Each structure stands twice: as structure tokens, then as C-alpha cells.
PDB file of C-alpha atoms in Angstrom:
ATOM      1  CA  ASP A1071     -17.717 -36.344 -34.741  1.00  0.00           C
ATOM      2  CA  GLN A1072     -15.260 -39.204 -34.361  1.00  0.00           C
ATOM      3  CA  GLN A1073     -12.739 -37.956 -31.810  1.00  0.00           C
ATOM      4  CA  VAL A1074     -10.790 -41.206 -31.725  1.00  0.00           C
ATOM      5  CA  LYS A1075     -10.038 -42.954 -34.983  1.00  0.00           C
ATOM      6  CA  GLN A1076      -8.479 -46.252 -35.845  1.00  0.00           C
ATOM      7  CA  ASN A1077      -8.049 -46.111 -39.592  1.00  0.00           C
ATOM      8  CA  SER A1078      -7.126 -49.739 -40.123  1.00  0.00           C
ATOM      9  CA  PRO A1079     -10.110 -52.058 -39.715  1.00  0.00           C
ATOM     10  CA  SER A1080      -7.854 -55.082 -39.908  1.00  0.00           C
ATOM     11  CA  LEU A1081      -4.225 -56.165 -39.643  1.00  0.00           C
ATOM     12  CA  SER A1082      -2.658 -59.530 -40.362  1.00  0.00           C
ATOM     13  CA  VAL A1083       0.833 -60.506 -39.174  1.00  0.00           C
ATOM     14  CA  GLN A1084       2.923 -63.633 -38.857  1.00  0.00           C
ATOM     15  CA  GLU A1085       3.561 -65.243 -35.513  1.00  0.00           C
ATOM     16  CA  GLY A1086       6.749 -63.916 -33.950  1.00  0.00           C
ATOM     17  CA  ARG A1087       6.703 -60.648 -35.866  1.00  0.00           C
ATOM     18  CA  ILE A1088       5.737 -57.225 -34.592  1.00  0.00           C
ATOM     19  CA  SER A1089       2.151 -55.984 -34.668  1.00  0.00           C
ATOM     20  CA  ILE A1090       1.639 -52.218 -34.768  1.00  0.00           C
ATOM     21  CA  LEU A1091      -1.833 -50.841 -34.228  1.00  0.00           C
ATOM     22  CA  ASN A1092      -2.426 -47.142 -34.711  1.00  0.00           C
ATOM     23  CA  CYS A1093      -4.832 -44.613 -33.280  1.00  0.00           C
ATOM     24  CA  ASP A1094      -5.372 -40.900 -33.887  1.00  0.00           C
ATOM     25  CA  TYR A1095      -7.349 -38.435 -31.834  1.00  0.00           C
ATOM     26  CA  THR A1096      -8.588 -34.897 -32.331  1.00  0.00           C
ATOM     27  CA  ASN A1097      -9.589 -33.735 -28.851  1.00  0.00           C
ATOM     28  CA  SER A1098      -6.730 -31.827 -27.198  1.00  0.00           C
ATOM     29  CA  MET A1099      -8.366 -32.302 -23.820  1.00  0.00           C
ATOM     30  CA  PHE A1100      -7.700 -36.031 -23.838  1.00  0.00           C
ATOM     31  CA  ASP A1101      -4.931 -36.778 -21.382  1.00  0.00           C
ATOM     32  CA  TYR A1102      -5.191 -40.488 -20.675  1.00  0.00           C
ATOM     33  CA  PHE A1103      -5.269 -43.258 -23.221  1.00  0.00           C
ATOM     34  CA  LEU A1104      -6.056 -46.931 -22.990  1.00  0.00           C
ATOM     35  CA  TRP A1105      -6.028 -50.008 -25.187  1.00  0.00           C
ATOM     36  CA  TYR A1106      -8.603 -52.723 -24.813  1.00  0.00           C
ATOM     37  CA  LYS A1107      -8.665 -56.174 -26.359  1.00  0.00           C
ATOM     38  CA  LYS A1108     -11.891 -57.913 -27.269  1.00  0.00           C
ATOM     39  CA  TYR A1109     -12.497 -61.548 -28.121  1.00  0.00           C
ATOM     40  CA  PRO A1110     -15.773 -62.667 -29.740  1.00  0.00           C
ATOM     41  CA  ALA A1111     -18.671 -63.075 -27.319  1.00  0.00           C
ATOM     42  CA  GLU A1112     -16.740 -61.311 -24.564  1.00  0.00           C
ATOM     43  CA  GLY A1113     -16.549 -57.760 -23.313  1.00  0.00           C
ATOM     44  CA  PRO A1114     -13.454 -55.620 -23.905  1.00  0.00           C
ATOM     45  CA  THR A1115     -10.648 -56.199 -21.422  1.00  0.00           C
ATOM     46  CA  PHE A1116      -8.064 -53.645 -20.375  1.00  0.00           C
ATOM     47  CA  LEU A1117      -4.629 -54.143 -21.902  1.00  0.00           C
ATOM     48  CA  ILE A1118      -2.394 -51.146 -21.275  1.00  0.00           C
ATOM     49  CA  SER A1119      -2.662 -47.413 -20.697  1.00  0.00           C
ATOM     50  CA  ILE A1120      -0.572 -44.263 -20.900  1.00  0.00           C
ATOM     51  CA  SER A1121      -0.809 -40.833 -19.364  1.00  0.00           C
ATOM     52  CA  SER A1122      -0.192 -37.769 -21.491  1.00  0.00           C
ATOM     53  CA  ILE A1123       2.830 -36.896 -19.358  1.00  0.00           C
ATOM     54  CA  LYS A1124       4.615 -39.930 -20.776  1.00  0.00           C
ATOM     55  CA  ASP A1125       5.524 -40.923 -24.286  1.00  0.00           C
ATOM     56  CA  LYS A1126       5.974 -44.623 -23.709  1.00  0.00           C
ATOM     57  CA  ASN A1127       4.632 -47.333 -21.446  1.00  0.00           C
ATOM     58  CA  GLU A1128       5.692 -50.950 -21.555  1.00  0.00           C
ATOM     59  CA  ASP A1129       4.153 -54.091 -20.118  1.00  0.00           C
ATOM     60  CA  GLY A1130       5.724 -57.336 -21.204  1.00  0.00           C
ATOM     61  CA  ARG A1131       5.173 -57.831 -24.921  1.00  0.00           C
ATOM     62  CA  PHE A1132       2.978 -54.732 -25.156  1.00  0.00           C
ATOM     63  CA  THR A1133       4.245 -51.176 -25.551  1.00  0.00           C
ATOM     64  CA  VAL A1134       2.171 -48.073 -26.132  1.00  0.00           C
ATOM     65  CA  PHE A1135       3.725 -44.959 -27.645  1.00  0.00           C
ATOM     66  CA  LEU A1136       2.162 -41.522 -27.456  1.00  0.00           C
ATOM     67  CA  ASN A1137       3.005 -38.602 -29.748  1.00  0.00           C
ATOM     68  CA  LYS A1138       1.064 -35.666 -28.343  1.00  0.00           C
ATOM     69  CA  SER A1139       2.110 -33.189 -30.993  1.00  0.00           C
ATOM     70  CA  ALA A1140       0.777 -35.497 -33.694  1.00  0.00           C
ATOM     71  CA  LYS A1141      -2.192 -36.615 -31.566  1.00  0.00           C
ATOM     72  CA  HIS A1142      -1.216 -40.170 -32.341  1.00  0.00           C
ATOM     73  CA  LEU A1143      -0.681 -43.297 -30.344  1.00  0.00           C
ATOM     74  CA  SER A1144       0.326 -46.780 -31.271  1.00  0.00           C
ATOM     75  CA  LEU A1145       0.355 -50.207 -29.684  1.00  0.00           C
ATOM     76  CA  HIS A1146       3.269 -52.520 -30.417  1.00  0.00           C
ATOM     77  CA  ILE A1147       3.062 -56.229 -29.729  1.00  0.00           C
ATOM     78  CA  VAL A1148       6.363 -58.081 -29.872  1.00  0.00           C
ATOM     79  CA  PRO A1149       6.502 -60.959 -30.537  1.00  0.00           C
ATOM     80  CA  SER A1150       2.981 -61.502 -31.799  1.00  0.00           C
ATOM     81  CA  GLN A1151       1.272 -64.749 -30.861  1.00  0.00           C
ATOM     82  CA  PRO A1152      -1.824 -66.455 -32.323  1.00  0.00           C
ATOM     83  CA  GLY A1153      -3.623 -65.859 -29.017  1.00  0.00           C
ATOM     84  CA  ASP A1154      -3.288 -62.126 -29.647  1.00  0.00           C
ATOM     85  CA  SER A1155      -5.826 -62.410 -32.462  1.00  0.00           C
ATOM     86  CA  ALA A1156      -8.675 -60.163 -31.336  1.00  0.00           C
ATOM     87  CA  VAL A1157     -10.208 -56.740 -31.901  1.00  0.00           C
ATOM     88  CA  TYR A1158      -8.161 -53.960 -30.333  1.00  0.00           C
ATOM     89  CA  PHE A1159      -9.848 -50.731 -29.281  1.00  0.00           C
ATOM     90  CA  CYS A1160      -8.090 -47.487 -28.560  1.00  0.00           C
ATOM     91  CA  ALA A1161      -9.821 -45.261 -25.977  1.00  0.00           C
ATOM     92  CA  ALA A1162      -9.234 -41.828 -24.504  1.00  0.00           C
ATOM     93  CA  ILE A1163     -10.493 -39.746 -21.610  1.00  0.00           C
ATOM     94  CA  GLU A1164     -10.316 -36.109 -20.540  1.00  0.00           C
ATOM     95  CA  THR A1165      -8.884 -35.044 -17.187  1.00  0.00           C
ATOM     96  CA  SER A1166     -12.204 -33.736 -16.017  1.00  0.00           C
ATOM     97  CA  GLY A1167     -14.255 -36.383 -17.684  1.00  0.00           C
ATOM     98  CA  SER A1168     -15.608 -39.746 -16.815  1.00  0.00           C
ATOM     99  CA  ARG A1169     -16.451 -41.271 -20.141  1.00  0.00           C
ATOM    100  CA  LEU A1170     -14.083 -43.258 -22.306  1.00  0.00           C
ATOM    101  CA  THR A1171     -14.256 -42.389 -25.999  1.00  0.00           C
ATOM    102  CA  PHE A1172     -13.472 -45.388 -28.175  1.00  0.00           C
ATOM    103  CA  GLY A1173     -12.154 -45.843 -31.667  1.00  0.00           C
ATOM    104  CA  GLU A1174     -13.794 -48.206 -34.120  1.00  0.00           C
ATOM    105  CA  GLY A1175     -11.410 -51.047 -33.416  1.00  0.00           C
ATOM    106  CA  THR A1176      -8.810 -52.986 -35.414  1.00  0.00           C
ATOM    107  CA  GLN A1177      -9.122 -56.725 -35.995  1.00  0.00           C
ATOM    108  CA  LEU A1178      -5.682 -58.260 -35.499  1.00  0.00           C
ATOM    109  CA  THR A1179      -5.039 -61.708 -36.915  1.00  0.00           C
ATOM    110  CA  VAL A1180      -1.792 -63.444 -36.032  1.00  0.00           C
ATOM    111  CA  ASN A1181      -1.084 -66.338 -38.356  1.00  0.00           C
ATOM    112  CA  PRO A1182       0.885 -69.374 -37.101  1.00  0.00           C
TER     113      PRO A1182
ATOM    114  CA  ASP B 520     -15.247 -63.690 -15.322  1.00  0.00           C
ATOM    115  CA  SER B 521     -14.717 -59.927 -15.140  1.00  0.00           C
ATOM    116  CA  GLY B 522     -17.017 -59.490 -12.146  1.00  0.00           C
ATOM    117  CA  VAL B 523     -19.499 -57.408 -14.144  1.00  0.00           C
ATOM    118  CA  THR B 524     -22.652 -59.407 -14.835  1.00  0.00           C
ATOM    119  CA  GLN B 525     -25.043 -58.616 -17.637  1.00  0.00           C
ATOM    120  CA  THR B 526     -28.353 -60.332 -18.262  1.00  0.00           C
ATOM    121  CA  PRO B 527     -29.748 -61.542 -20.512  1.00  0.00           C
ATOM    122  CA  LYS B 528     -26.929 -62.506 -22.885  1.00  0.00           C
ATOM    123  CA  HIS B 529     -29.234 -62.597 -25.874  1.00  0.00           C
ATOM    124  CA  LEU B 530     -32.568 -60.958 -26.534  1.00  0.00           C
ATOM    125  CA  ILE B 531     -34.772 -61.143 -29.602  1.00  0.00           C
ATOM    126  CA  THR B 532     -37.802 -58.918 -29.748  1.00  0.00           C
ATOM    127  CA  ALA B 533     -40.133 -57.255 -32.223  1.00  0.00           C
ATOM    128  CA  THR B 534     -40.217 -53.661 -33.334  1.00  0.00           C
ATOM    129  CA  GLY B 535     -42.226 -51.395 -31.067  1.00  0.00           C
ATOM    130  CA  GLN B 536     -41.548 -53.484 -27.986  1.00  0.00           C
ATOM    131  CA  ARG B 537     -39.787 -52.532 -24.763  1.00  0.00           C
ATOM    132  CA  VAL B 538     -36.925 -54.403 -23.130  1.00  0.00           C
ATOM    133  CA  THR B 539     -34.846 -54.060 -19.981  1.00  0.00           C
ATOM    134  CA  LEU B 540     -31.166 -54.912 -19.801  1.00  0.00           C
ATOM    135  CA  ARG B 541     -29.629 -55.518 -16.424  1.00  0.00           C
ATOM    136  CA  CYS B 542     -26.112 -54.973 -15.117  1.00  0.00           C
ATOM    137  CA  SER B 543     -24.504 -55.824 -11.799  1.00  0.00           C
ATOM    138  CA  PRO B 544     -21.201 -53.991 -11.340  1.00  0.00           C
ATOM    139  CA  ARG B 545     -18.028 -55.472  -9.929  1.00  0.00           C
ATOM    140  CA  SER B 546     -18.036 -55.599  -6.154  1.00  0.00           C
ATOM    141  CA  GLY B 547     -16.939 -52.238  -4.752  1.00  0.00           C
ATOM    142  CA  ASP B 548     -17.468 -50.302  -7.964  1.00  0.00           C
ATOM    143  CA  LEU B 549     -19.763 -47.302  -7.683  1.00  0.00           C
ATOM    144  CA  SER B 550     -19.948 -46.241 -11.323  1.00  0.00           C
ATOM    145  CA  VAL B 551     -21.842 -47.979 -14.078  1.00  0.00           C
ATOM    146  CA  TYR B 552     -21.492 -47.063 -17.743  1.00  0.00           C
ATOM    147  CA  TRP B 553     -23.618 -48.201 -20.675  1.00  0.00           C
ATOM    148  CA  TYR B 554     -22.228 -48.490 -24.184  1.00  0.00           C
ATOM    149  CA  GLN B 555     -23.783 -49.514 -27.496  1.00  0.00           C
ATOM    150  CA  GLN B 556     -21.831 -51.293 -30.208  1.00  0.00           C
ATOM    151  CA  SER B 557     -23.594 -51.487 -33.543  1.00  0.00           C
ATOM    152  CA  LEU B 558     -22.326 -53.629 -36.391  1.00  0.00           C
ATOM    153  CA  ASP B 559     -18.728 -52.789 -37.362  1.00  0.00           C
ATOM    154  CA  GLN B 560     -18.700 -49.734 -35.159  1.00  0.00           C
ATOM    155  CA  GLY B 561     -16.888 -48.738 -32.030  1.00  0.00           C
ATOM    156  CA  LEU B 562     -18.435 -48.495 -28.622  1.00  0.00           C
ATOM    157  CA  GLN B 563     -20.727 -45.505 -28.310  1.00  0.00           C
ATOM    158  CA  PHE B 564     -21.195 -44.069 -24.843  1.00  0.00           C
ATOM    159  CA  LEU B 565     -24.802 -43.885 -23.698  1.00  0.00           C
ATOM    160  CA  ILE B 566     -24.909 -42.938 -20.027  1.00  0.00           C
ATOM    161  CA  GLN B 567     -23.071 -43.135 -16.701  1.00  0.00           C
ATOM    162  CA  TYR B 568     -24.398 -43.489 -13.184  1.00  0.00           C
ATOM    163  CA  TYR B 569     -22.344 -42.939 -10.065  1.00  0.00           C
ATOM    164  CA  ASN B 570     -23.664 -44.143  -6.721  1.00  0.00           C
ATOM    165  CA  GLY B 571     -27.255 -43.890  -7.855  1.00  0.00           C
ATOM    166  CA  GLU B 572     -27.081 -40.563  -9.648  1.00  0.00           C
ATOM    167  CA  GLU B 573     -26.723 -39.783 -13.319  1.00  0.00           C
ATOM    168  CA  ARG B 574     -23.178 -38.484 -13.894  1.00  0.00           C
ATOM    169  CA  ALA B 575     -22.783 -38.150 -17.650  1.00  0.00           C
ATOM    170  CA  LYS B 576     -24.906 -38.555 -20.721  1.00  0.00           C
ATOM    171  CA  GLY B 577     -23.869 -39.396 -24.254  1.00  0.00           C
ATOM    172  CA  ASN B 578     -25.853 -39.864 -27.425  1.00  0.00           C
ATOM    173  CA  ILE B 579     -28.654 -41.703 -25.730  1.00  0.00           C
ATOM    174  CA  LEU B 580     -31.995 -41.649 -27.501  1.00  0.00           C
ATOM    175  CA  GLU B 581     -35.064 -40.322 -25.714  1.00  0.00           C
ATOM    176  CA  ARG B 582     -36.603 -43.783 -26.132  1.00  0.00           C
ATOM    177  CA  PHE B 583     -33.828 -45.129 -23.907  1.00  0.00           C
ATOM    178  CA  SER B 584     -33.526 -44.594 -20.181  1.00  0.00           C
ATOM    179  CA  ALA B 585     -31.454 -45.989 -17.361  1.00  0.00           C
ATOM    180  CA  GLN B 586     -31.250 -46.024 -13.614  1.00  0.00           C
ATOM    181  CA  GLN B 587     -28.980 -47.264 -10.875  1.00  0.00           C
ATOM    182  CA  PHE B 588     -30.547 -48.781  -7.800  1.00  0.00           C
ATOM    183  CA  PRO B 589     -29.435 -48.572  -4.129  1.00  0.00           C
ATOM    184  CA  ASP B 590     -27.693 -51.944  -4.451  1.00  0.00           C
ATOM    185  CA  LEU B 591     -25.761 -50.356  -7.361  1.00  0.00           C
ATOM    186  CA  HIS B 592     -27.102 -52.598 -10.073  1.00  0.00           C
ATOM    187  CA  SER B 593     -28.291 -50.764 -13.141  1.00  0.00           C
ATOM    188  CA  GLU B 594     -30.979 -51.252 -15.747  1.00  0.00           C
ATOM    189  CA  LEU B 595     -31.131 -49.892 -19.276  1.00  0.00           C
ATOM    190  CA  ASN B 596     -34.637 -49.595 -20.642  1.00  0.00           C
ATOM    191  CA  LEU B 597     -35.161 -49.497 -24.389  1.00  0.00           C
ATOM    192  CA  SER B 598     -38.647 -48.722 -25.663  1.00  0.00           C
ATOM    193  CA  SER B 599     -40.428 -48.384 -29.003  1.00  0.00           C
ATOM    194  CA  LEU B 600     -37.683 -50.529 -30.442  1.00  0.00           C
ATOM    195  CA  GLU B 601     -36.612 -50.102 -34.034  1.00  0.00           C
ATOM    196  CA  LEU B 602     -34.591 -52.364 -36.296  1.00  0.00           C
ATOM    197  CA  GLY B 603     -31.646 -50.000 -35.945  1.00  0.00           C
ATOM    198  CA  ASP B 604     -31.512 -50.590 -32.207  1.00  0.00           C
ATOM    199  CA  SER B 605     -30.132 -54.070 -32.852  1.00  0.00           C
ATOM    200  CA  ALA B 606     -26.675 -54.017 -31.298  1.00  0.00           C
ATOM    201  CA  LEU B 607     -24.449 -55.240 -28.517  1.00  0.00           C
ATOM    202  CA  TYR B 608     -25.056 -53.358 -25.306  1.00  0.00           C
ATOM    203  CA  PHE B 609     -22.175 -53.341 -22.853  1.00  0.00           C
ATOM    204  CA  CYS B 610     -22.158 -52.364 -19.257  1.00  0.00           C
ATOM    205  CA  ALA B 611     -18.928 -51.399 -17.524  1.00  0.00           C
ATOM    206  CA  SER B 612     -18.069 -50.394 -14.002  1.00  0.00           C
ATOM    207  CA  SER B 613     -15.321 -48.523 -12.205  1.00  0.00           C
ATOM    208  CA  VAL B 614     -14.470 -47.813  -8.594  1.00  0.00           C
ATOM    209  CA  GLY B 615     -14.853 -44.074  -8.757  1.00  0.00           C
ATOM    210  CA  GLY B 616     -16.700 -41.630 -10.889  1.00  0.00           C
ATOM    211  CA  ARG B 617     -13.951 -41.193 -13.437  1.00  0.00           C
ATOM    212  CA  GLY B 618     -12.652 -43.590 -16.016  1.00  0.00           C
ATOM    213  CA  GLN B 619      -9.067 -42.936 -15.026  1.00  0.00           C
ATOM    214  CA  ASP B 620      -9.234 -45.536 -12.315  1.00  0.00           C
ATOM    215  CA  LEU B 621      -6.129 -47.639 -12.626  1.00  0.00           C
ATOM    216  CA  TYR B 622      -7.469 -50.058 -15.177  1.00  0.00           C
ATOM    217  CA  GLY B 623     -10.175 -47.943 -16.735  1.00  0.00           C
ATOM    218  CA  TYR B 624     -13.435 -49.725 -16.864  1.00  0.00           C
ATOM    219  CA  THR B 625     -14.248 -53.377 -16.301  1.00  0.00           C
ATOM    220  CA  PHE B 626     -16.690 -54.571 -18.925  1.00  0.00           C
ATOM    221  CA  GLY B 627     -19.373 -57.196 -18.829  1.00  0.00           C
ATOM    222  CA  SER B 628     -19.766 -59.646 -21.687  1.00  0.00           C
ATOM    223  CA  GLY B 629     -22.677 -57.719 -23.151  1.00  0.00           C
ATOM    224  CA  THR B 630     -26.278 -58.265 -24.171  1.00  0.00           C
ATOM    225  CA  ARG B 631     -26.909 -58.922 -27.846  1.00  0.00           C
ATOM    226  CA  LEU B 632     -30.229 -57.341 -28.781  1.00  0.00           C
ATOM    227  CA  THR B 633     -31.871 -58.309 -32.042  1.00  0.00           C
ATOM    228  CA  VAL B 634     -34.964 -56.413 -33.116  1.00  0.00           C
ATOM    229  CA  VAL B 635     -37.007 -58.169 -35.811  1.00  0.00           C
TER     230      VAL B 635
END
């Protein structure tokens, strides 16, 4: 049962344009969501998070949007840079829980 | 350097063997989490320890076991290895017992296990 899904295995964008990565979830008990970035041969690193009481959180070039009614969140990167090329994982956690549930990841490639 | 140390980085072993993966959490973190990432898949939660005690369990096989020692380092033991156990194994740590610590988990760089 895949509770967090990232339906796009890959995304390719031009440098300077916007990258939009999407994530859907099915578990209504999830109330905190995170995005991680992963480079080859490294572990995932935290990027940005959002609580279910918000619908938007911004940090520099990165913005996460949450649509609770649709059980959907997205990560926007503006402007995209070649150094953003990595695998991006969406993750979610329940209020009472301790484990992060991850999506399958999306490989973002930003072309110069 | 994330502060979470995993050893070894690479491990090649034969089917039927037993291996031990080691993780040292970031200084001050009490929780250790183990995740498995198979080819082209997301990270699958295996098990969590908090201050020496098992806190949560995921889809961890009976052939796998883990423990957290008094110095808070953790070991993941994989036995009777099968080809399908080949994967990246990540350890992560957090300050408290819940992943909602400010920045979620801090991950190590992983151990790549290849079973031949």
C-alpha cells in the first residue's frame, strides 16, 4: 500500500525556468510533510517542510504548496539551477507517529 | 558531512551469509531509523530505536534484526541473505522520538549491500 506517491519518475527543465514536482498521499492522518533532495552516493538531505495547518511554505527558491482536500502537495523551484539536479523525495508523517513515509522519488534534471 | 556515520559504505557478500551494518547517530540525537532503498524504489521504513528501545517497526523481515546500544550507535543485522536483499540501507537520526523534529531526520550516506 503506497501511501505517498510521486507519479513522475523524472522531470527535465531548462535552467532559469520553474520546476514543479508533485506528490499525492492517501493517509488522512498525515499532518506534516517534507521534501528531501538526494544526490548520487549521498543520503537524502532535508529541503523544506510544511505543516497541515498551512497551505504554503517558502524558503528562498523553494516553495511547497499543500492542498489538503486533494491530498496533494507540490514543490516549486524558481529559478531552477543545474545544481538542483537530483532525486527529490516527498515524505509524510502522522501526528502520533515517528516514521517518515516516503514516495518513490522524482529525478529532476536541470539543463544549462 | 551530515553527522550520521554509516559503515561500511559498500559490502559484497554471498547468498546465505550474515552481515552487520553500523550506524552512529548525530551527536545529541536519541532516535535511529533504518530504511531500505531497493532499485528504483523509495525508501522503505524498517525499524526505529529511541534511546535504546525499539519504538516502531515497519516491513522488516524476520531475517533482519537491529539494536541500539547504550552509546546510541545502532547495528542492523541481516542474515540468510538473498539476492533480493541487495539494496541501499540508510540510517537516519533525530533528536526526539518523532520525525517531526524541526528538520525531520538527518540521514547517513548509506551502505550499499550487494548479494551475489
